[in-house]
PDB file of C-alpha atoms in Angstrom:
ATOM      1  CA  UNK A 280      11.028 -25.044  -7.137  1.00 73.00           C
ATOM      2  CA  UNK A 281      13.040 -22.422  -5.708  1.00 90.00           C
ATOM      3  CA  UNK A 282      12.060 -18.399  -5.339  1.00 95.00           C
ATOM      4  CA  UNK A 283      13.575 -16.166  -7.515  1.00 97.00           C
ATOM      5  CA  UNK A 284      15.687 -13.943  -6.282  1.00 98.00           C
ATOM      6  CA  UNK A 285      14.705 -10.234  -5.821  1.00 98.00           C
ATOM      7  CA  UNK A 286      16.623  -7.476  -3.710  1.00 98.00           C
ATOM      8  CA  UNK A 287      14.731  -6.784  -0.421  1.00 98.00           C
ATOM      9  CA  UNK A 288      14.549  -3.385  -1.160  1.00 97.00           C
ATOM     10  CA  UNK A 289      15.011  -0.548  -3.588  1.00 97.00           C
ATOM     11  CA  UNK A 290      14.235   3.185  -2.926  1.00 96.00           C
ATOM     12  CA  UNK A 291      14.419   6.285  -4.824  1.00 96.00           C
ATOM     13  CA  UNK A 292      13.178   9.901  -4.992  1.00 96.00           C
ATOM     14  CA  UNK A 293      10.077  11.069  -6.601  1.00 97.00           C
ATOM     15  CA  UNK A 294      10.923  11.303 -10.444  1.00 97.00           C
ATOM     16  CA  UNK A 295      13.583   8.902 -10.544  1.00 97.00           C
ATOM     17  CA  UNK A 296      14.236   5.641 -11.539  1.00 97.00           C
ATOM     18  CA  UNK A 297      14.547   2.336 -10.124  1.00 97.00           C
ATOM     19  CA  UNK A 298      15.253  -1.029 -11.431  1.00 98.00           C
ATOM     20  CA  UNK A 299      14.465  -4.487  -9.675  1.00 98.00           C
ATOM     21  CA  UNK A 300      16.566  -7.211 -10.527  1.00 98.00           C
ATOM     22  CA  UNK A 301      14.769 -11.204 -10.135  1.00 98.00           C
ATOM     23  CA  UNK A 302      17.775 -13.959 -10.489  1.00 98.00           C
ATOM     24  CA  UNK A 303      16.526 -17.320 -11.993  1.00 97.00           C
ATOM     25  CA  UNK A 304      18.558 -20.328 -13.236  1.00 97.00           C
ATOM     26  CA  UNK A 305      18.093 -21.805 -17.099  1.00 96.00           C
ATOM     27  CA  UNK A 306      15.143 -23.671 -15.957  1.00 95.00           C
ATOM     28  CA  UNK A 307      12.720 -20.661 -15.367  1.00 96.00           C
ATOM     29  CA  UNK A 308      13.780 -17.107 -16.283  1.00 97.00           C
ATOM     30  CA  UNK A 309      16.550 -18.113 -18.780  1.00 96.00           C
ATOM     31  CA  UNK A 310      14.706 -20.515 -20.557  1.00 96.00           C
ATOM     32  CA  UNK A 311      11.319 -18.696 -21.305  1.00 96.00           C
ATOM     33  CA  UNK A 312      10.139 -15.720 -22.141  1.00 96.00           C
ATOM     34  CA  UNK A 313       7.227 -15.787 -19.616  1.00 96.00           C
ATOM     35  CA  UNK A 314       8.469 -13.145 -16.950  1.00 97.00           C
ATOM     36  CA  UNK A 315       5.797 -11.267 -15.018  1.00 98.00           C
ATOM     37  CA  UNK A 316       5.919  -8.582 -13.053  1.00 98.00           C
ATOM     38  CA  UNK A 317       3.230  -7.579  -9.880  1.00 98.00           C
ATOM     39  CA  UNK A 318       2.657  -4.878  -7.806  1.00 98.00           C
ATOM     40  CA  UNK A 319       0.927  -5.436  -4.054  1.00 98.00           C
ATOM     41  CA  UNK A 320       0.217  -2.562  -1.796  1.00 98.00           C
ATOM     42  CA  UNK A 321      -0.647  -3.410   1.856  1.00 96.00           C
ATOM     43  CA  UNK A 322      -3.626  -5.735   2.010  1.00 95.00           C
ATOM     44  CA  UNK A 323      -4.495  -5.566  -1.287  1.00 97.00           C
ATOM     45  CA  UNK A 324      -4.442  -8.585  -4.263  1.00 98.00           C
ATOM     46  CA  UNK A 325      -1.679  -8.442  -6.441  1.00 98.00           C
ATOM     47  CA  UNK A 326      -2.110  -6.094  -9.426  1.00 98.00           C
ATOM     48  CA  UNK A 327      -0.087  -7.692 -13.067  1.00 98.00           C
ATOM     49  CA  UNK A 328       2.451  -4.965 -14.388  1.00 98.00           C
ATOM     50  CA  UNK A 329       4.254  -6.707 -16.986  1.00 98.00           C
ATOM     51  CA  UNK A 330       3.854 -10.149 -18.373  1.00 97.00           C
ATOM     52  CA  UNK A 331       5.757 -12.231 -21.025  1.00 97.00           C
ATOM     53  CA  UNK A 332       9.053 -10.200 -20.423  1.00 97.00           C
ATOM     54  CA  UNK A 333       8.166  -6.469 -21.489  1.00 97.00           C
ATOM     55  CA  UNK A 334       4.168  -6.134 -22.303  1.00 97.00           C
ATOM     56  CA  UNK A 335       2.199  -4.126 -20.251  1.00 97.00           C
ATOM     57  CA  UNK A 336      -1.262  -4.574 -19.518  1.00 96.00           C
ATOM     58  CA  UNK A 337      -3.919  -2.106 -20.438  1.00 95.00           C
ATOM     59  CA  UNK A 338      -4.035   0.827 -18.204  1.00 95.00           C
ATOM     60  CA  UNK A 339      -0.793   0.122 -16.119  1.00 97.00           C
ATOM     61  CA  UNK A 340       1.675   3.429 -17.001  1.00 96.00           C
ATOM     62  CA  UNK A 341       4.348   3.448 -19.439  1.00 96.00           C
ATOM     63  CA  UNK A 342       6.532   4.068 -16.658  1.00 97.00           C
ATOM     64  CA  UNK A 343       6.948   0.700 -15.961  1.00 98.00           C
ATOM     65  CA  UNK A 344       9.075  -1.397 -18.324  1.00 98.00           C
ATOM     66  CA  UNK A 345      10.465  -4.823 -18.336  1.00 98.00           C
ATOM     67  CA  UNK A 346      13.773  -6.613 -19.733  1.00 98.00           C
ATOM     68  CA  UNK A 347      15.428 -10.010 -19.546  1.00 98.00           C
ATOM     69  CA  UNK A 348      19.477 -10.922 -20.073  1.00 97.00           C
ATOM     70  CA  UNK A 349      20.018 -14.440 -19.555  1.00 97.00           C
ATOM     71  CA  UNK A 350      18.731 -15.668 -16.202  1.00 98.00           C
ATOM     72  CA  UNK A 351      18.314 -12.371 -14.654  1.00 98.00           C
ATOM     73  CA  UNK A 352      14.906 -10.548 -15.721  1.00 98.00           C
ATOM     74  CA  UNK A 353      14.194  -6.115 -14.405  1.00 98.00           C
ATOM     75  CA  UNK A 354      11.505  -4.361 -13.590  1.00 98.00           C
ATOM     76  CA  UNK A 355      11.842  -0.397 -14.205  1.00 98.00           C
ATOM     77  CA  UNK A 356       9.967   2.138 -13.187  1.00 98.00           C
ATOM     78  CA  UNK A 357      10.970   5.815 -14.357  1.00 97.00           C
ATOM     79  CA  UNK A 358       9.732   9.149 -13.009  1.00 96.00           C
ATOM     80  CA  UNK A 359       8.703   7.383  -9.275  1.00 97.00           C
ATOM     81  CA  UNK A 360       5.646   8.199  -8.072  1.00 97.00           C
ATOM     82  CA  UNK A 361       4.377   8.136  -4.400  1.00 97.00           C
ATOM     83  CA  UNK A 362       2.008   5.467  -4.996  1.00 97.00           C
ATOM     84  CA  UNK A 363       4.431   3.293  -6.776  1.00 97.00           C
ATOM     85  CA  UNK A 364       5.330   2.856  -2.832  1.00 98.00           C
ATOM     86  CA  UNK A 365       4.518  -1.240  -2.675  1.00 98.00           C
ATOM     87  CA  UNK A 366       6.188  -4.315  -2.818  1.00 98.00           C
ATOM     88  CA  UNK A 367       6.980  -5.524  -6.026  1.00 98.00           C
ATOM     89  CA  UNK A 368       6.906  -9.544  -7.247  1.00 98.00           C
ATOM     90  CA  UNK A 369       8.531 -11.255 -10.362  1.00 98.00           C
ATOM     91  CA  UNK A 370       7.048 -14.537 -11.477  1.00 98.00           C
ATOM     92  CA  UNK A 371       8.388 -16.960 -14.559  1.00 97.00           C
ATOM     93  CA  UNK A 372       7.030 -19.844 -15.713  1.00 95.00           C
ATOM     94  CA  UNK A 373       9.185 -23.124 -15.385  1.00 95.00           C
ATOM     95  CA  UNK A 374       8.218 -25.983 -16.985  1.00 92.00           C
ATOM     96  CA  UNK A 375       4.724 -27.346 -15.862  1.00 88.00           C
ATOM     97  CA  UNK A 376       4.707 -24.852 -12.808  1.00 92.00           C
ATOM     98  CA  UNK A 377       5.390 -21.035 -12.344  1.00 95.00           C
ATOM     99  CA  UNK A 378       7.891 -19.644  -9.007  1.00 97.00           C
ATOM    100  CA  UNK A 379       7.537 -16.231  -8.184  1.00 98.00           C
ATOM    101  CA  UNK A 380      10.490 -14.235  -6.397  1.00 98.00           C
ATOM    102  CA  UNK A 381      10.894 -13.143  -2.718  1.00 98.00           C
ATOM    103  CA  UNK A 382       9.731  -9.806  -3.180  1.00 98.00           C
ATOM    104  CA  UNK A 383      11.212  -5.928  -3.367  1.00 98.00           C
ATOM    105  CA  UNK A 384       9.821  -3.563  -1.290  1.00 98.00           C
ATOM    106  CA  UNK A 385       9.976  -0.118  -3.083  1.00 98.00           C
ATOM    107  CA  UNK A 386       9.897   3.001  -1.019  1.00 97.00           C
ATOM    108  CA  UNK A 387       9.690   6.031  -2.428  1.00 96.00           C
ATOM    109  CA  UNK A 388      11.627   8.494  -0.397  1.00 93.00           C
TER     110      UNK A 388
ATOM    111  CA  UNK B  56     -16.671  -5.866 -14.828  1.00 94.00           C
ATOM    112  CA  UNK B  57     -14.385  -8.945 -14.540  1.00 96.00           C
ATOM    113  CA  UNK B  58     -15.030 -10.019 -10.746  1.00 98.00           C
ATOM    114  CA  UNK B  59     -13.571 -13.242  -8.821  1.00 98.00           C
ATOM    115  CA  UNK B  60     -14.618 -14.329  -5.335  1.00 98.00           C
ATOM    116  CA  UNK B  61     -13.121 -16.811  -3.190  1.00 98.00           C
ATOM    117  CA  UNK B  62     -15.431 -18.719  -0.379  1.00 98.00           C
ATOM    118  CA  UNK B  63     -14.489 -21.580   1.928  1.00 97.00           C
ATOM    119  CA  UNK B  64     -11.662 -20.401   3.788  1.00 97.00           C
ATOM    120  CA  UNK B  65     -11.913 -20.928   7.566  1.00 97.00           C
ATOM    121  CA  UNK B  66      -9.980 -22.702  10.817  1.00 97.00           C
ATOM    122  CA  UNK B  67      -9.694 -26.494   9.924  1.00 97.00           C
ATOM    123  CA  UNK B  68      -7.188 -29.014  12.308  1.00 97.00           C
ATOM    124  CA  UNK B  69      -4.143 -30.444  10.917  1.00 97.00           C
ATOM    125  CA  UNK B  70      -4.953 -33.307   8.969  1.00 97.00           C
ATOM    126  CA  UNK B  71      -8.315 -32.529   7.723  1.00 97.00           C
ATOM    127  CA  UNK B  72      -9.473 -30.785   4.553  1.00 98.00           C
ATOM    128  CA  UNK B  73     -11.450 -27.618   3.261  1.00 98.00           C
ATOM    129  CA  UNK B  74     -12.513 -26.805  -0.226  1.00 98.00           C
ATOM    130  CA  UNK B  75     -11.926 -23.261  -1.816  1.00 98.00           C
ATOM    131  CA  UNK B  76     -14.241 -22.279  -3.985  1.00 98.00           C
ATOM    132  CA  UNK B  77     -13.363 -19.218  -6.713  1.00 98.00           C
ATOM    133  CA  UNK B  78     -16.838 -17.754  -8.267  1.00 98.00           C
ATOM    134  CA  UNK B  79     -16.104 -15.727 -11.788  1.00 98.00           C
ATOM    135  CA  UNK B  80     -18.623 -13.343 -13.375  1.00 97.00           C
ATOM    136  CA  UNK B  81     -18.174 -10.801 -16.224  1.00 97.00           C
ATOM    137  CA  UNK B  82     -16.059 -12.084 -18.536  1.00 97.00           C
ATOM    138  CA  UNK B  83     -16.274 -16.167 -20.624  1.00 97.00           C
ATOM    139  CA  UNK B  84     -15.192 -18.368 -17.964  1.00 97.00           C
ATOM    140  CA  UNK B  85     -13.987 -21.133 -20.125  1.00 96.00           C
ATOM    141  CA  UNK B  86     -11.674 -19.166 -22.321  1.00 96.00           C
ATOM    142  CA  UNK B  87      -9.207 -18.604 -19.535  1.00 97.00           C
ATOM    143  CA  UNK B  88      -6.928 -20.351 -17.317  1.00 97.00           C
ATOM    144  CA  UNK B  89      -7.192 -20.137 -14.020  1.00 97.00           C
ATOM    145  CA  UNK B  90      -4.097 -20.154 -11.092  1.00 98.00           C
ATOM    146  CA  UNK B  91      -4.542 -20.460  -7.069  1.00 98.00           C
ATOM    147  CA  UNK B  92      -1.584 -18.542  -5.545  1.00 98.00           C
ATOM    148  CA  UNK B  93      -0.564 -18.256  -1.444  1.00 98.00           C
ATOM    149  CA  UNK B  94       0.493 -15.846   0.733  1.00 98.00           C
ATOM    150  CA  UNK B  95       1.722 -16.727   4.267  1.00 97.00           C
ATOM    151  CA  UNK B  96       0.831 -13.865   6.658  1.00 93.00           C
ATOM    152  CA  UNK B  97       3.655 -11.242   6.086  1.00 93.00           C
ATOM    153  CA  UNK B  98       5.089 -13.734   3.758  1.00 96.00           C
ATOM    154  CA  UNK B  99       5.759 -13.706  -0.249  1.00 97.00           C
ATOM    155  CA  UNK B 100       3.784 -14.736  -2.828  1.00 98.00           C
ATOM    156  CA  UNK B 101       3.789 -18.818  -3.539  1.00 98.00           C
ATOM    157  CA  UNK B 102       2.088 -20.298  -6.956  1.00 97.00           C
ATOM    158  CA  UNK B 103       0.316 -23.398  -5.757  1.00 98.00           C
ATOM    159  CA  UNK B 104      -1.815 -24.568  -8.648  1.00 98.00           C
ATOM    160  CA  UNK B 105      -2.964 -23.664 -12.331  1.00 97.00           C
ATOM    161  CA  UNK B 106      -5.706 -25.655 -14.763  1.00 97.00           C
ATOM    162  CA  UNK B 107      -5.678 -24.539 -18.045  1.00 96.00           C
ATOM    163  CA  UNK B 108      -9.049 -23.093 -20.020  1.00 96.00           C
ATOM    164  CA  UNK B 109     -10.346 -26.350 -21.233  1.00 95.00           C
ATOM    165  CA  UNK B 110      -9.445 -28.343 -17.768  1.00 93.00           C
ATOM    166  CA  UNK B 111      -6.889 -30.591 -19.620  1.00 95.00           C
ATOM    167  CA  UNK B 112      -4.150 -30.249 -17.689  1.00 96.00           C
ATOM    168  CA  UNK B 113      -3.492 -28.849 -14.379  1.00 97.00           C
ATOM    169  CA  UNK B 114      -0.708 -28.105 -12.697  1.00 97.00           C
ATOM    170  CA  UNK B 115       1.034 -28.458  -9.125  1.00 97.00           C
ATOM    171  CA  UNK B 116       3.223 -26.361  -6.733  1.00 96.00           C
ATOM    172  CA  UNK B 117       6.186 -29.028  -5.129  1.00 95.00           C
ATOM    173  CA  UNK B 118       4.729 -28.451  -1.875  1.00 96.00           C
ATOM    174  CA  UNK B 119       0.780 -28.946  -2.557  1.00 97.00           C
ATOM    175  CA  UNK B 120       1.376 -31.541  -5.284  1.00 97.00           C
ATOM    176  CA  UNK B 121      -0.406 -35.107  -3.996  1.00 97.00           C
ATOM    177  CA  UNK B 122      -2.571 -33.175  -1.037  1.00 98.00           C
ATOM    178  CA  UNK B 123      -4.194 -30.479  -3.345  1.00 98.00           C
ATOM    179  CA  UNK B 124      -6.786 -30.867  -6.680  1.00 98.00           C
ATOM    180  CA  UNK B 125      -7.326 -28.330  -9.008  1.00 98.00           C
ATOM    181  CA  UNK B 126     -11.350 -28.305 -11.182  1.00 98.00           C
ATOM    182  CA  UNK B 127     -13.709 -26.010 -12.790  1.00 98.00           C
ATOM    183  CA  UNK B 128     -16.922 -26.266 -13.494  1.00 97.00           C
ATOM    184  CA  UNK B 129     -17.937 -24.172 -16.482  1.00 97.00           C
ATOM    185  CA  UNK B 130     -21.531 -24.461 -15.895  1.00 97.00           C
ATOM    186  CA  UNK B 131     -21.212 -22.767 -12.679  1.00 98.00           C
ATOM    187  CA  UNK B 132     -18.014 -20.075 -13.421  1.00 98.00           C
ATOM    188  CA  UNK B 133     -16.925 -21.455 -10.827  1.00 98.00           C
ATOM    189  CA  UNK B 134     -12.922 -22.957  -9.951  1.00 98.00           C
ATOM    190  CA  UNK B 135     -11.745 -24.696  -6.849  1.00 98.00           C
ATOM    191  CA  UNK B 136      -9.299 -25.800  -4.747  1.00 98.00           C
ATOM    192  CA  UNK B 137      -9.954 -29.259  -2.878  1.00 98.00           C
ATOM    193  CA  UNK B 138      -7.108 -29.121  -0.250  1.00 98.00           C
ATOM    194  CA  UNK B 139      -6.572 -32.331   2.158  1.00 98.00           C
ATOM    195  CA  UNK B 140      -3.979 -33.279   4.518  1.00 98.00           C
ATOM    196  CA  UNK B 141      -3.438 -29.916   5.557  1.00 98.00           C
ATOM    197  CA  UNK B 142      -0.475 -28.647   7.516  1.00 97.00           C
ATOM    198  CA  UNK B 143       0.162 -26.029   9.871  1.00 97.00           C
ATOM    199  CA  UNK B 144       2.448 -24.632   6.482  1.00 97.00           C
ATOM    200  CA  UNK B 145      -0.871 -24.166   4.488  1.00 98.00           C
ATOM    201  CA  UNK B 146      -1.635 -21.106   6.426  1.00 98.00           C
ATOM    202  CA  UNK B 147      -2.015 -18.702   3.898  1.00 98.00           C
ATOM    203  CA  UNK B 148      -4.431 -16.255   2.278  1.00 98.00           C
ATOM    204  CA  UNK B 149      -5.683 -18.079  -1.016  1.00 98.00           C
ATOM    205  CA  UNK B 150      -6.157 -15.698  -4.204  1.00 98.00           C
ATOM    206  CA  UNK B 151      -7.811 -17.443  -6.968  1.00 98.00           C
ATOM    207  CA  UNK B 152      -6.598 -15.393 -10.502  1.00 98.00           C
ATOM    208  CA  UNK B 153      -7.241 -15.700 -13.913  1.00 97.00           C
ATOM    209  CA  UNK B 154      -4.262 -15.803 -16.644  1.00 95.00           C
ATOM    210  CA  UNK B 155      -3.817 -14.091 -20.243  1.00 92.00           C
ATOM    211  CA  UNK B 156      -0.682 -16.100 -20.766  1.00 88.00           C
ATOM    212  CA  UNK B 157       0.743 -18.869 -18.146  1.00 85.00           C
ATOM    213  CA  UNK B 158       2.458 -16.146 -15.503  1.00 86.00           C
ATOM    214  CA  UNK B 159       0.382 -13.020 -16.304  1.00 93.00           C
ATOM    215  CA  UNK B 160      -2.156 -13.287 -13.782  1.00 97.00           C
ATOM    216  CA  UNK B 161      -4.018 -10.317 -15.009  1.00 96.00           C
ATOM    217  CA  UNK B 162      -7.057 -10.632 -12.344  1.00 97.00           C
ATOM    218  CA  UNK B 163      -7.231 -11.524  -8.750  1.00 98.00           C
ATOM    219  CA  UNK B 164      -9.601 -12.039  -6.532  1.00 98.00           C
ATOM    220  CA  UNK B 165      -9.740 -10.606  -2.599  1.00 97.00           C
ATOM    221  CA  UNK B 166      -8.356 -13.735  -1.097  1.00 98.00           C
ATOM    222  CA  UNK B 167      -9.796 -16.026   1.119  1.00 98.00           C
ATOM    223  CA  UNK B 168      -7.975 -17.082   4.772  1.00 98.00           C
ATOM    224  CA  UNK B 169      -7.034 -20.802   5.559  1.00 98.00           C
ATOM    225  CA  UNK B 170      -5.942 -21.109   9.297  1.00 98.00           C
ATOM    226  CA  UNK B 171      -4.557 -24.678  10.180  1.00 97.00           C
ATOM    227  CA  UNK B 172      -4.115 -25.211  13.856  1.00 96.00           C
ATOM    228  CA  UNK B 173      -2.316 -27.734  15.276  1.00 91.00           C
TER     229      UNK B 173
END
């Protein structure tokens, strides 16, 4: 059960993009489509932002968007905001258990 | 509102055990899966265990699997995490969250801190 892998950090101005990449193998990202997406500011509980690839929960921006080629799944986020400043975590389910990734701290610059 | 609370964290010696308890309240308990997830202090976020909504299976991180036991108890809204053998490695603030599909953990509670001293 090894971490994804996620960039350690990503930056951009306000009203510009960003995209996180999270590397998996066939036996998590590549072989479902159960890719999630969180956002965690400091000291606070993870907060879902995508799930199952590309849907957004209720009340989370259309901003953020989701994709998935092979074993690599992104997170987007378009038109930056400061309080998109957090780290950012992508999870997929693999088989019986889920792994989550190492983490991207965005900064918004 | 949809609420989750975690209880039972503490200091505990390597070796010993400590049960985490996860109270729910504003939403129907048993129509929802339930995960425990980690986080080290200034660490990354580690999945440790999931049960699903009816408590016929659960599921266990590689590292917990063995020491650690998933259960509800629908009558009480109530999940926990009965962790023994513990390790100086189980240090970690403990988030109970509830699932809308098997990684989309759409609510979390605050957390609750497990120090294991050696």
């Amino acid at each position: 059960q090894s971490a994804l892998t996620q960039p350690p950090s990503a930056s951009g101005s306000p009203g510009q993009s960003v995209a996180i990449s999270c590397t998996g193998t066939s036996s998590d990202v590549g072989g479902y489509n159960y890719v999630s997406w969180y956002q965690q500011h400091p000291g606070k509980a993870p907060k879902l932002m995508i799930y199952d690839v590309t849907k957004r929960p209720s009340g989370v921006p259309d901003r953020f968007s989701g994709s998935k080629s092979g074993n690599t799944a992104s997170l987007t986020v378009s038109g930056l905001q400061a309080e998109d400043e957090a780290d950012y975590y992508c999870s997929s389910y693999a088989g019986g258990h889920s792994v989550f990734g190492t983490g991207t701290k965005v900064t918004v610059l | 509102q949809v609420q989750l609370v975690e209880s039972g964290g503490g200091v505990v010696q390597s070796g010993r055990s400590l049960r985490l308890s996860c109270a729910a309240s504003g939403f129907t308990f048993r129509s929802h899966g339930f995960h425990w997830v980690r986080q080290s202090p200034g660490k990354g976020l580690e999945w440790v265990a999931a049960i699903w909504y009816d408590g016929s299976k659960k599921y266990y991180g590689d590292s917990v699997k063995g020491r650690f036991s998933i259960s509800r108890d629908d009558s009480k809204n109530t999940l926990y995490l009965q962790m023994n053998s513990l390790t100086v490695e189980d240090t970690a603030l403990y988030y109970c969250a509830r699932d809308i599909t098997f990684t989309g953990l759409d609510s979390w509670g605050q957390g609750t801190l497990v120090t294991v001293s050696s």
